[in-house]
C-alpha atoms as an extended CHARMM CRD file, in Angstrom:
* protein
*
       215  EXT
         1         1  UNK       CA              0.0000000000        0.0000000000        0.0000000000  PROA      1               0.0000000000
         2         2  UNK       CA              1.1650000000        3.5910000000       -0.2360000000  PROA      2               0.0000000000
         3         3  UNK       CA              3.0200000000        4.8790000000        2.8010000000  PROA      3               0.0000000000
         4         4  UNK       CA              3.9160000000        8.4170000000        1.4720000000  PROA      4               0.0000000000
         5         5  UNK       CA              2.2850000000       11.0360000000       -0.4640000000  PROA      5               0.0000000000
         6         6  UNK       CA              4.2420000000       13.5100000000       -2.9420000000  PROA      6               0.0000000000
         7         7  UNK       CA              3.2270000000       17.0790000000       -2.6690000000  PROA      7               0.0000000000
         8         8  UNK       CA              1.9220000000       18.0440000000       -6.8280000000  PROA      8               0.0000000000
         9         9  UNK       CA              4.1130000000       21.4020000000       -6.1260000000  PROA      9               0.0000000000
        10        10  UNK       CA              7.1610000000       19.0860000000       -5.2530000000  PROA      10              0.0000000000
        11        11  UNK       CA              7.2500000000       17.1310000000       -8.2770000000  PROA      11              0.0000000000
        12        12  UNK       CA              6.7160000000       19.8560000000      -10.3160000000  PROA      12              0.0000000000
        13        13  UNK       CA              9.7870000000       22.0520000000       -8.8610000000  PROA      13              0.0000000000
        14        14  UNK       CA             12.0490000000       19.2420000000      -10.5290000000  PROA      14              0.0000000000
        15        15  UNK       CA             11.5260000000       20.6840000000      -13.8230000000  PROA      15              0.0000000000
        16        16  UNK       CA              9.9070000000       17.7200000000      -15.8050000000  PROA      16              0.0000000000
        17        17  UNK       CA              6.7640000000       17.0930000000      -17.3860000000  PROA      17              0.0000000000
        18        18  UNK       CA              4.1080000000       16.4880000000      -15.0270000000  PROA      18              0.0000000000
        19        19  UNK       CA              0.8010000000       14.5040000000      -15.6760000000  PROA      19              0.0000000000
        20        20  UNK       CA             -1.2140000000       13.3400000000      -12.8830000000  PROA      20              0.0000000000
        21        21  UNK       CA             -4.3120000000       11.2970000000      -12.8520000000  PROA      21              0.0000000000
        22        22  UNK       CA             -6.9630000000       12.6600000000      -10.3720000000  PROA      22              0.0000000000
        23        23  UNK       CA             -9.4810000000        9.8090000000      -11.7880000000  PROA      23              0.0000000000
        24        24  UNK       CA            -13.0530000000       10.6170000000      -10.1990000000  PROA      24              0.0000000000
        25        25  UNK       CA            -13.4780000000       13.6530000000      -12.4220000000  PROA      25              0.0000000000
        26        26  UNK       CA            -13.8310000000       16.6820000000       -9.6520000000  PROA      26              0.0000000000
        27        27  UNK       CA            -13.1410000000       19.6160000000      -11.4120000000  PROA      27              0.0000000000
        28        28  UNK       CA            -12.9400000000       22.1640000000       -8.9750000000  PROA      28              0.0000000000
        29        29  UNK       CA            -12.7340000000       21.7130000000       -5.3030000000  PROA      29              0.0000000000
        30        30  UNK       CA            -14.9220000000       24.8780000000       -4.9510000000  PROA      30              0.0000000000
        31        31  UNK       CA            -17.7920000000       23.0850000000       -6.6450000000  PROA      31              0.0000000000
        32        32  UNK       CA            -18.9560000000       26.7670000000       -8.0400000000  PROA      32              0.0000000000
        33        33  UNK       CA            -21.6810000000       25.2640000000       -9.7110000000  PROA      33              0.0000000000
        34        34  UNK       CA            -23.4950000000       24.2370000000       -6.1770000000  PROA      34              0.0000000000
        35        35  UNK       CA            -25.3050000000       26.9670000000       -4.4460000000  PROA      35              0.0000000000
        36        36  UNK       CA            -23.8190000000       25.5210000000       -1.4420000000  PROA      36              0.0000000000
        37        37  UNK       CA            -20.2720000000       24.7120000000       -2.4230000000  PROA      37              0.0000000000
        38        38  UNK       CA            -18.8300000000       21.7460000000       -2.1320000000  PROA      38              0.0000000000
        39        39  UNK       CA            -20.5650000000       19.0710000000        0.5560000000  PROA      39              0.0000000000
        40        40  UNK       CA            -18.6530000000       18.1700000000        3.2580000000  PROA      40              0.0000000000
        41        41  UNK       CA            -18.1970000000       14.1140000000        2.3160000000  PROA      41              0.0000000000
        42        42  UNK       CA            -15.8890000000       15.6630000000       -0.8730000000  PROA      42              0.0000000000
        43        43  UNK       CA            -13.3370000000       17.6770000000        1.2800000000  PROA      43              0.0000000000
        44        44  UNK       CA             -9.7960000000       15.8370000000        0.3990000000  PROA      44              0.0000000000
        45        45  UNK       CA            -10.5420000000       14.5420000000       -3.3750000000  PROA      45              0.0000000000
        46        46  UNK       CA             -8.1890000000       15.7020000000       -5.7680000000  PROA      46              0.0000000000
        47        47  UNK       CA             -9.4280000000       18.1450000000       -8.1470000000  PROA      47              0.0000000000
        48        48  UNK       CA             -8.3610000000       19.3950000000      -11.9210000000  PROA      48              0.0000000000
        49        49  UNK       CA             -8.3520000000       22.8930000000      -11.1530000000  PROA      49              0.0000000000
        50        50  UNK       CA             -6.2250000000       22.4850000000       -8.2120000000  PROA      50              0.0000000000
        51        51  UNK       CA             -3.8330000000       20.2020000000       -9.6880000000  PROA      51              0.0000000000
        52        52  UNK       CA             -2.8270000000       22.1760000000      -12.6490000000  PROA      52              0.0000000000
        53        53  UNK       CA             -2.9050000000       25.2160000000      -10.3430000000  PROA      53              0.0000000000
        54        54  UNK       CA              0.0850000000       23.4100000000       -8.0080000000  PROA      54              0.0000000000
        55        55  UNK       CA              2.1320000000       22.8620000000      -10.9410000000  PROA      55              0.0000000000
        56        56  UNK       CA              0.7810000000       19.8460000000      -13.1920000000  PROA      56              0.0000000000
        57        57  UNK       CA              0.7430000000       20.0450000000      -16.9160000000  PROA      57              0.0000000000
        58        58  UNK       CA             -1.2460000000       17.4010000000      -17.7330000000  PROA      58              0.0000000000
        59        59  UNK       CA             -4.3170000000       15.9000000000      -15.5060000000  PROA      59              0.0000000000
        60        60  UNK       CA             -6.4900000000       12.9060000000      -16.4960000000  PROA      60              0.0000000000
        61        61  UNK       CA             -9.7000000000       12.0020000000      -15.4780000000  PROA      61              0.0000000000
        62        62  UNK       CA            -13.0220000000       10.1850000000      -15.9820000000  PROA      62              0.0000000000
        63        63  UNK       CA            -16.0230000000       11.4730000000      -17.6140000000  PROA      63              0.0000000000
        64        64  UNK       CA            -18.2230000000        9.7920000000      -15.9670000000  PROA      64              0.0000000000
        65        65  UNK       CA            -17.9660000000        9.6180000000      -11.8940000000  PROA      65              0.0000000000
        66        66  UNK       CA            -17.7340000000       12.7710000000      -10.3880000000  PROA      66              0.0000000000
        67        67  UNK       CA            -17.7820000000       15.0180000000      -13.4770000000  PROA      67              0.0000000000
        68        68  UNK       CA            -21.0740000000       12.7900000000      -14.2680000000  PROA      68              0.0000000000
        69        69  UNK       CA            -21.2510000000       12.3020000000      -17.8190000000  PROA      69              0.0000000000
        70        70  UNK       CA            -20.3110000000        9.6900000000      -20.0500000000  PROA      70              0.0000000000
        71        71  UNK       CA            -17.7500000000        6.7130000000      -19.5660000000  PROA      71              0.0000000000
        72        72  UNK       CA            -14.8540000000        8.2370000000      -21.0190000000  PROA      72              0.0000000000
        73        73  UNK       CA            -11.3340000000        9.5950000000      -20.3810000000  PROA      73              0.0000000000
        74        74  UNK       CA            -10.2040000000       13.2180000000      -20.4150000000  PROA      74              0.0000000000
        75        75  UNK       CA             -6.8260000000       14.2950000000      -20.9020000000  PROA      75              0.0000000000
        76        76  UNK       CA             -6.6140000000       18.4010000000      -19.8470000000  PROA      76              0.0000000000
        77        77  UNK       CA             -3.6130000000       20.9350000000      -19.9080000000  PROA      77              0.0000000000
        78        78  UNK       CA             -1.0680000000       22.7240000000      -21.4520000000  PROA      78              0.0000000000
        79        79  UNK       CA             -2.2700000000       22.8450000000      -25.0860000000  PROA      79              0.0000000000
        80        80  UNK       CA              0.6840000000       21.6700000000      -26.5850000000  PROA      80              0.0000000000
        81        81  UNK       CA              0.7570000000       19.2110000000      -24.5830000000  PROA      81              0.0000000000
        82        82  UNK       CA             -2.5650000000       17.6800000000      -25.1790000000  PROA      82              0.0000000000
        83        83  UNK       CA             -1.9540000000       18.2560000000      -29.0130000000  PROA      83              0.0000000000
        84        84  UNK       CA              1.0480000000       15.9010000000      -28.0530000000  PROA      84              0.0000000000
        85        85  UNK       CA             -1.2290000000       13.5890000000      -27.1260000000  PROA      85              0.0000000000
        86        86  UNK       CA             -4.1190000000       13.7890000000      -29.9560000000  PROA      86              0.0000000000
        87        87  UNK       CA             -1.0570000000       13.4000000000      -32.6230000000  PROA      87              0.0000000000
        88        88  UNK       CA             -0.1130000000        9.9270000000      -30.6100000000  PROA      88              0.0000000000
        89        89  UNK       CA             -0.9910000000        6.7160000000      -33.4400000000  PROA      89              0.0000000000
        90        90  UNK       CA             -3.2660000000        5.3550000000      -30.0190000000  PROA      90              0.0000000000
        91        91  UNK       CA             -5.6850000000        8.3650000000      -30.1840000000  PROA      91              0.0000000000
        92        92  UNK       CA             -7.6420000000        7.2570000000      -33.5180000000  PROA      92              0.0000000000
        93        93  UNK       CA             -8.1490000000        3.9880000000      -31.8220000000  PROA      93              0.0000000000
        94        94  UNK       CA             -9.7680000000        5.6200000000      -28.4350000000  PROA      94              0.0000000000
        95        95  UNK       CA            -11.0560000000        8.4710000000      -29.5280000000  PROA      95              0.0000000000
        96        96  UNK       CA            -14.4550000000        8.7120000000      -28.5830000000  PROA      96              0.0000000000
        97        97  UNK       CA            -17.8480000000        8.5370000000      -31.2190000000  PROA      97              0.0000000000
        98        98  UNK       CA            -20.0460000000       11.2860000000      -31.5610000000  PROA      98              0.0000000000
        99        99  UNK       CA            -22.3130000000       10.4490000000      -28.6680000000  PROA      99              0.0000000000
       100       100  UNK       CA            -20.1750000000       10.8500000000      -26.3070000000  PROA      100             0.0000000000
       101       101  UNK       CA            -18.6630000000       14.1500000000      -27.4840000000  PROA      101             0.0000000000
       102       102  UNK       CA            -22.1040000000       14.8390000000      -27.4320000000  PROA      102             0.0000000000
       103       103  UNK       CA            -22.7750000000       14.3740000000      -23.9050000000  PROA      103             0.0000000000
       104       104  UNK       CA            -19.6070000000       15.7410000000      -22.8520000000  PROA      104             0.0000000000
       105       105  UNK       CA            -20.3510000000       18.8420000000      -24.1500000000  PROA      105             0.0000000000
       106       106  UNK       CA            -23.7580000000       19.3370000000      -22.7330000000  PROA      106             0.0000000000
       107       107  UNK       CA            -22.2820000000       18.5000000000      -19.3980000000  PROA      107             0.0000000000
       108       108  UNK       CA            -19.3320000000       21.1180000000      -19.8100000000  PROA      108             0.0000000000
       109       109  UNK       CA            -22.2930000000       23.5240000000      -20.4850000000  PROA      109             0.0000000000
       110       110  UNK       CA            -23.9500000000       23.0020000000      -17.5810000000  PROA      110             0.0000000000
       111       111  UNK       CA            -20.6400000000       23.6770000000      -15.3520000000  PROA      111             0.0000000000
       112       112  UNK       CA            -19.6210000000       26.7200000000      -17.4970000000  PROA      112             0.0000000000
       113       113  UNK       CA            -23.5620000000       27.7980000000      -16.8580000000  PROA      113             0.0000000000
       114       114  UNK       CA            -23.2360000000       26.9890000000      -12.7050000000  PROA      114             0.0000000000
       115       115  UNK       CA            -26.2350000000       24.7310000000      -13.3260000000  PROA      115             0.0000000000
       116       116  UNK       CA            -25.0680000000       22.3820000000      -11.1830000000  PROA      116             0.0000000000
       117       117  UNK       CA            -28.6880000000       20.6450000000      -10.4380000000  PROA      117             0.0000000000
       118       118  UNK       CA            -28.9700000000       19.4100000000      -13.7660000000  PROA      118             0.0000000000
       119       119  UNK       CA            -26.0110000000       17.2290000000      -13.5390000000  PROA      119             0.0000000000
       120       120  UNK       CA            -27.6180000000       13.9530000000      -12.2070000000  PROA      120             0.0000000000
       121       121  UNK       CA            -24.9760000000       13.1330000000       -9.8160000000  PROA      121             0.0000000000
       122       122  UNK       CA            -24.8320000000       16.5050000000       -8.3650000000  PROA      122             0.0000000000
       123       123  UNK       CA            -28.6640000000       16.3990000000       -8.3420000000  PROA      123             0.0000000000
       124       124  UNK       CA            -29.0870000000       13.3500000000       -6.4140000000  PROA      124             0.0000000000
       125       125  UNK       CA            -26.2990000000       13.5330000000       -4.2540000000  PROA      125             0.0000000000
       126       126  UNK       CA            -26.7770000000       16.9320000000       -2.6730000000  PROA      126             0.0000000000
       127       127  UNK       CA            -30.5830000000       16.1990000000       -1.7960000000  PROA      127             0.0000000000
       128       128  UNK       CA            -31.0230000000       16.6830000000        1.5850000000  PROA      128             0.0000000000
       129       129  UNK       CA            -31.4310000000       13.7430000000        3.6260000000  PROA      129             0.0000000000
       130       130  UNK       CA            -34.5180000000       15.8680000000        5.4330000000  PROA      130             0.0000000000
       131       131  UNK       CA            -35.8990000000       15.9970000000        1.8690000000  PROA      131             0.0000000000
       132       132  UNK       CA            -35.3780000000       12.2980000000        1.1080000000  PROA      132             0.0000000000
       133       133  UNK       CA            -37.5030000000       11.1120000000        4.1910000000  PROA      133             0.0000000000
       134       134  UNK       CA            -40.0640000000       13.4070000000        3.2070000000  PROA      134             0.0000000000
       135       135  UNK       CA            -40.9340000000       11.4900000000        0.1130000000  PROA      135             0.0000000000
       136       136  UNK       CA            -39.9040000000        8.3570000000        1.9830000000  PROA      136             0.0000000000
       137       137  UNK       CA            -43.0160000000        9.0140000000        3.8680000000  PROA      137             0.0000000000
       138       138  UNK       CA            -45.1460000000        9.7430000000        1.1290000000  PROA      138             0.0000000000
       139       139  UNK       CA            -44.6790000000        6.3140000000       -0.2750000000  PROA      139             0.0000000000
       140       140  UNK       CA            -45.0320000000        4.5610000000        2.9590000000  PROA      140             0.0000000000
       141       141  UNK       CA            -43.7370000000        6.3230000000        6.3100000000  PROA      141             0.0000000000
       142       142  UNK       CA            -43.6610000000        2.7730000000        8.3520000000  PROA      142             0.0000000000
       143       143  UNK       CA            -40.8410000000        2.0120000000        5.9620000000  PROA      143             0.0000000000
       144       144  UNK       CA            -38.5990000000        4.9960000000        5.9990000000  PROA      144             0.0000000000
       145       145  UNK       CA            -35.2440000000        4.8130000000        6.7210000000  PROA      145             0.0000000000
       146       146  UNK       CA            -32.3360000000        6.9990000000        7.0770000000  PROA      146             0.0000000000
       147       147  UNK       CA            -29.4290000000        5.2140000000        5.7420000000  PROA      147             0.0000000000
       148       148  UNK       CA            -25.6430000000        6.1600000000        3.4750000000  PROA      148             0.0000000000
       149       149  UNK       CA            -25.2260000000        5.8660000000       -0.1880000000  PROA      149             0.0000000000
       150       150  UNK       CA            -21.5380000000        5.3420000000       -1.4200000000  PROA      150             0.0000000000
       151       151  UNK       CA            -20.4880000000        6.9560000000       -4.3420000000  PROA      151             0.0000000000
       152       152  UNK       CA            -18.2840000000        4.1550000000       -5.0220000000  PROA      152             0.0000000000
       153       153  UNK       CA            -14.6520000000        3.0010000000       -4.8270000000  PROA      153             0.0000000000
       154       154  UNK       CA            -13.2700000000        3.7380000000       -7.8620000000  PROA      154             0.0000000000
       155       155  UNK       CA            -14.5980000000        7.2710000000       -7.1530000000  PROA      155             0.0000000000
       156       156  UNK       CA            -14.4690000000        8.2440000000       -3.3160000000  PROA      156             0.0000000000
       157       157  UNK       CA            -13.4570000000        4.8530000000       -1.5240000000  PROA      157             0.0000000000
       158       158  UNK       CA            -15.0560000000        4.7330000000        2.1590000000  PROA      158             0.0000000000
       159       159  UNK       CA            -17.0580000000        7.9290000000        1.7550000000  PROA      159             0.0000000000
       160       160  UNK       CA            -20.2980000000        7.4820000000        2.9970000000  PROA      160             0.0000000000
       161       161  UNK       CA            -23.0290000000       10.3030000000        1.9840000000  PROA      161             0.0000000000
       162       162  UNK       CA            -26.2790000000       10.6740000000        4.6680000000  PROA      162             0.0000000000
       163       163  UNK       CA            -29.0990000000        9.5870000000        3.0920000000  PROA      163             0.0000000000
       164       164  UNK       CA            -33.0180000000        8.2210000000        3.5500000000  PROA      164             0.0000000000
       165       165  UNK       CA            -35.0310000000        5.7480000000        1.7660000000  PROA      165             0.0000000000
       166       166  UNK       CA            -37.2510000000        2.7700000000        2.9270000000  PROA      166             0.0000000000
       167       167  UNK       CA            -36.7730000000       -0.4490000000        4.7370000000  PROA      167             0.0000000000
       168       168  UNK       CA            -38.0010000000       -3.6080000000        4.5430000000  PROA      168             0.0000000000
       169       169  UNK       CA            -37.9710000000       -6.5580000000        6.4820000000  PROA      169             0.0000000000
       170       170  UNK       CA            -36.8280000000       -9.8210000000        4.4500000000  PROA      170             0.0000000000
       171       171  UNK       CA            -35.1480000000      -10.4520000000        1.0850000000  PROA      171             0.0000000000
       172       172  UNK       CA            -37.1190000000       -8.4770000000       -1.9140000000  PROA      172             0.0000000000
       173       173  UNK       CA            -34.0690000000       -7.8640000000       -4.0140000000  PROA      173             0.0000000000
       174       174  UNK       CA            -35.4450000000      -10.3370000000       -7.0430000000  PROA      174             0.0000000000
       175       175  UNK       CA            -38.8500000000       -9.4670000000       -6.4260000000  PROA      175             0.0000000000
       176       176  UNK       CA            -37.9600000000       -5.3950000000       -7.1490000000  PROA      176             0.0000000000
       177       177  UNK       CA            -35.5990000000       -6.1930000000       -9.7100000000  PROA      177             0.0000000000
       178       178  UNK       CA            -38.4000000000       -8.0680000000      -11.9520000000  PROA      178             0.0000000000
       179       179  UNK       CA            -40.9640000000       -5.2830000000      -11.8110000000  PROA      179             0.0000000000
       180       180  UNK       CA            -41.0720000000       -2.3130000000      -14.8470000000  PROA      180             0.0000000000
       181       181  UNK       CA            -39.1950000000       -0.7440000000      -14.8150000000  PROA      181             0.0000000000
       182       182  UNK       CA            -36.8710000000       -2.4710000000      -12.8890000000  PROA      182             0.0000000000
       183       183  UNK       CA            -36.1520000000       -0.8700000000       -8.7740000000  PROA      183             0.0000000000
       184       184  UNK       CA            -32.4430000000       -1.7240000000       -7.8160000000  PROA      184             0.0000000000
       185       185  UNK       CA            -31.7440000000       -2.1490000000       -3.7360000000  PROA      185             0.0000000000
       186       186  UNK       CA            -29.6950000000       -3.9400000000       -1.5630000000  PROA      186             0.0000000000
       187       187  UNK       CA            -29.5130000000       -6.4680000000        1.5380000000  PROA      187             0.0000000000
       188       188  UNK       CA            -28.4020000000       -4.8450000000        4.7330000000  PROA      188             0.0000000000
       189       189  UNK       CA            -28.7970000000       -7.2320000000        7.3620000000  PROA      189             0.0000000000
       190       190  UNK       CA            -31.4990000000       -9.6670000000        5.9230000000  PROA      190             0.0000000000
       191       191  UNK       CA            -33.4910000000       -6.3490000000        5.3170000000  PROA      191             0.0000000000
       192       192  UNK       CA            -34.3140000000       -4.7410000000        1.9060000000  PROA      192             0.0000000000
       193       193  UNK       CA            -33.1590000000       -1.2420000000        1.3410000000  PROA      193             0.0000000000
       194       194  UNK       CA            -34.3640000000        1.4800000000       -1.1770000000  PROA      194             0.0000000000
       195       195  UNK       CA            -31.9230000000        4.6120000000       -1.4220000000  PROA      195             0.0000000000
       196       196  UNK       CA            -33.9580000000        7.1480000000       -2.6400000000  PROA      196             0.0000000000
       197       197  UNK       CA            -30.9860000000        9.1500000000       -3.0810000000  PROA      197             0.0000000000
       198       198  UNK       CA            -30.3860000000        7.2670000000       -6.5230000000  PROA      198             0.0000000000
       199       199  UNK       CA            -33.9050000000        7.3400000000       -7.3490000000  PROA      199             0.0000000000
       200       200  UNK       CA            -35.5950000000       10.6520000000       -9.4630000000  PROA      200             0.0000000000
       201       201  UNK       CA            -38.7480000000       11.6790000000       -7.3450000000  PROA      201             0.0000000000
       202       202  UNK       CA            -40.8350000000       11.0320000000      -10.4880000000  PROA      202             0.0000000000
       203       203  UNK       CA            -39.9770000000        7.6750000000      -10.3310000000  PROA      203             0.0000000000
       204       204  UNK       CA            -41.2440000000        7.1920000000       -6.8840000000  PROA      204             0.0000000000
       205       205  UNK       CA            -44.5120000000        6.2690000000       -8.0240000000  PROA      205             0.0000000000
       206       206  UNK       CA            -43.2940000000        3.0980000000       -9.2770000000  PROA      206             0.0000000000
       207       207  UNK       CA            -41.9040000000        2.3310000000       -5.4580000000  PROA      207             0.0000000000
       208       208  UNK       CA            -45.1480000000        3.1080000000       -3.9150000000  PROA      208             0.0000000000
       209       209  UNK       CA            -46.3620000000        0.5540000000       -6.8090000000  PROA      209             0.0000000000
       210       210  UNK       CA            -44.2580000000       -2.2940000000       -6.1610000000  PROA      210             0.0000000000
       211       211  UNK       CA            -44.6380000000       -2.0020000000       -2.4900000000  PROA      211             0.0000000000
       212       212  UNK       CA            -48.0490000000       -2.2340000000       -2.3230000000  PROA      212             0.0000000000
       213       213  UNK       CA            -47.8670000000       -5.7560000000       -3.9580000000  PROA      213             0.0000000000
       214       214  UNK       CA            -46.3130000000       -6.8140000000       -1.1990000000  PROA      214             0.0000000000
       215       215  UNK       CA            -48.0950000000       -5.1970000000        1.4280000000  PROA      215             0.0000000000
């Protein structure tokens, strides 16, 4: 495992070329496309921004995780750098189709525009976990549930995010899974939970739905 962290600012003093891959896709530890600024479970991940800023001439990242578009990988810096890289025999072979420019660049609006809530992930994961047990209880208030989402270990490894949904007693995964369209959950202790944290409030319907079939 590591047992030492460089300093970005340190390597770059020794005069080389400096790329470093930040991987979840934060572009800015200010978050200045949140009304609120950045949420407290984000303090300590590596941003773009900040890395270039220290001294790094080339940072790479995903486009999907934390910047939350498509699956893809972004290479950003010095421009004659990154022309480097687009000149490279490899980049006609990974370069990505038009869909997924596509998406990139209606997510790159949306962060140029500060409009931050119409970014899924930023969406979902800065809903208030008051907010979240409010439509819990609209769908069935014996059930609700304040619980933590993850958003995942590639991405923020043992960050837990406060969140609400709805528990149930017993194993329901299959039975959730098969109804349309499908409801994803998990097994926490031989009990069935629903993050509605992942789940778009218009969709909540379909919860109260499958519920209701089984009580």
């Amino acid at each position: 495992g590591f047992t030492e962290t460089t300093d970005i600012s340190e390597m770059a003093d020794l005069g080389i070329p400096l790329v470093v891959d930040i991987g979840s896709g934060l572009i800015d530890s200010a978050c200045p496309w949140l009304e609120n600024g950045p949420p407290k479970w984000l303090i300590g991940e590596p941003a773009a921004r900040q890395s270039l800023e220290s001294g790094a001439e080339i940072v790479t990242f995903s486009g999907d995780k934390l910047f939350g578009g498509p699956q893809a990988g972004i290479i950003a810096g010095k421009t004659e750098l990154v022309e480097l890289c687009a000149q490279h025999p490899l980049a006609r072979a990974v370069r990505p189709g038009s869909l997924t420019m596509s998406a990139l660049q209606e997510i790159t609006i949306s962060y140029l525009e500060r409009k931050g809530s119409s970014i899924p992930f930023w969406e979902m994961s800065t809903t208030s976990v008051d907010e979240l047990k409010e439509r819990a209880d609209k769908i069935s208030a014996k059930f609700t549930t304040e619980t933590n989402a993850t958003p995942g270990g590639g991405t923020l490894p043992g960050v837990e995010i406060p969140s609400a949904g709805l528990k149930l007693a017993g194993d329901h995964v299959e039975f959730f899974r098969q109804q349309n369209p499908p409801i994803i959950c998990r097994i926490d202790n031989d009990q069935t939970v629903i993050d509605l944290m992942t789940v778009h409030p218009s969709d909540d319907i379909f919860i109260d739905a499958a519920i209701k079939k089984i009580h």
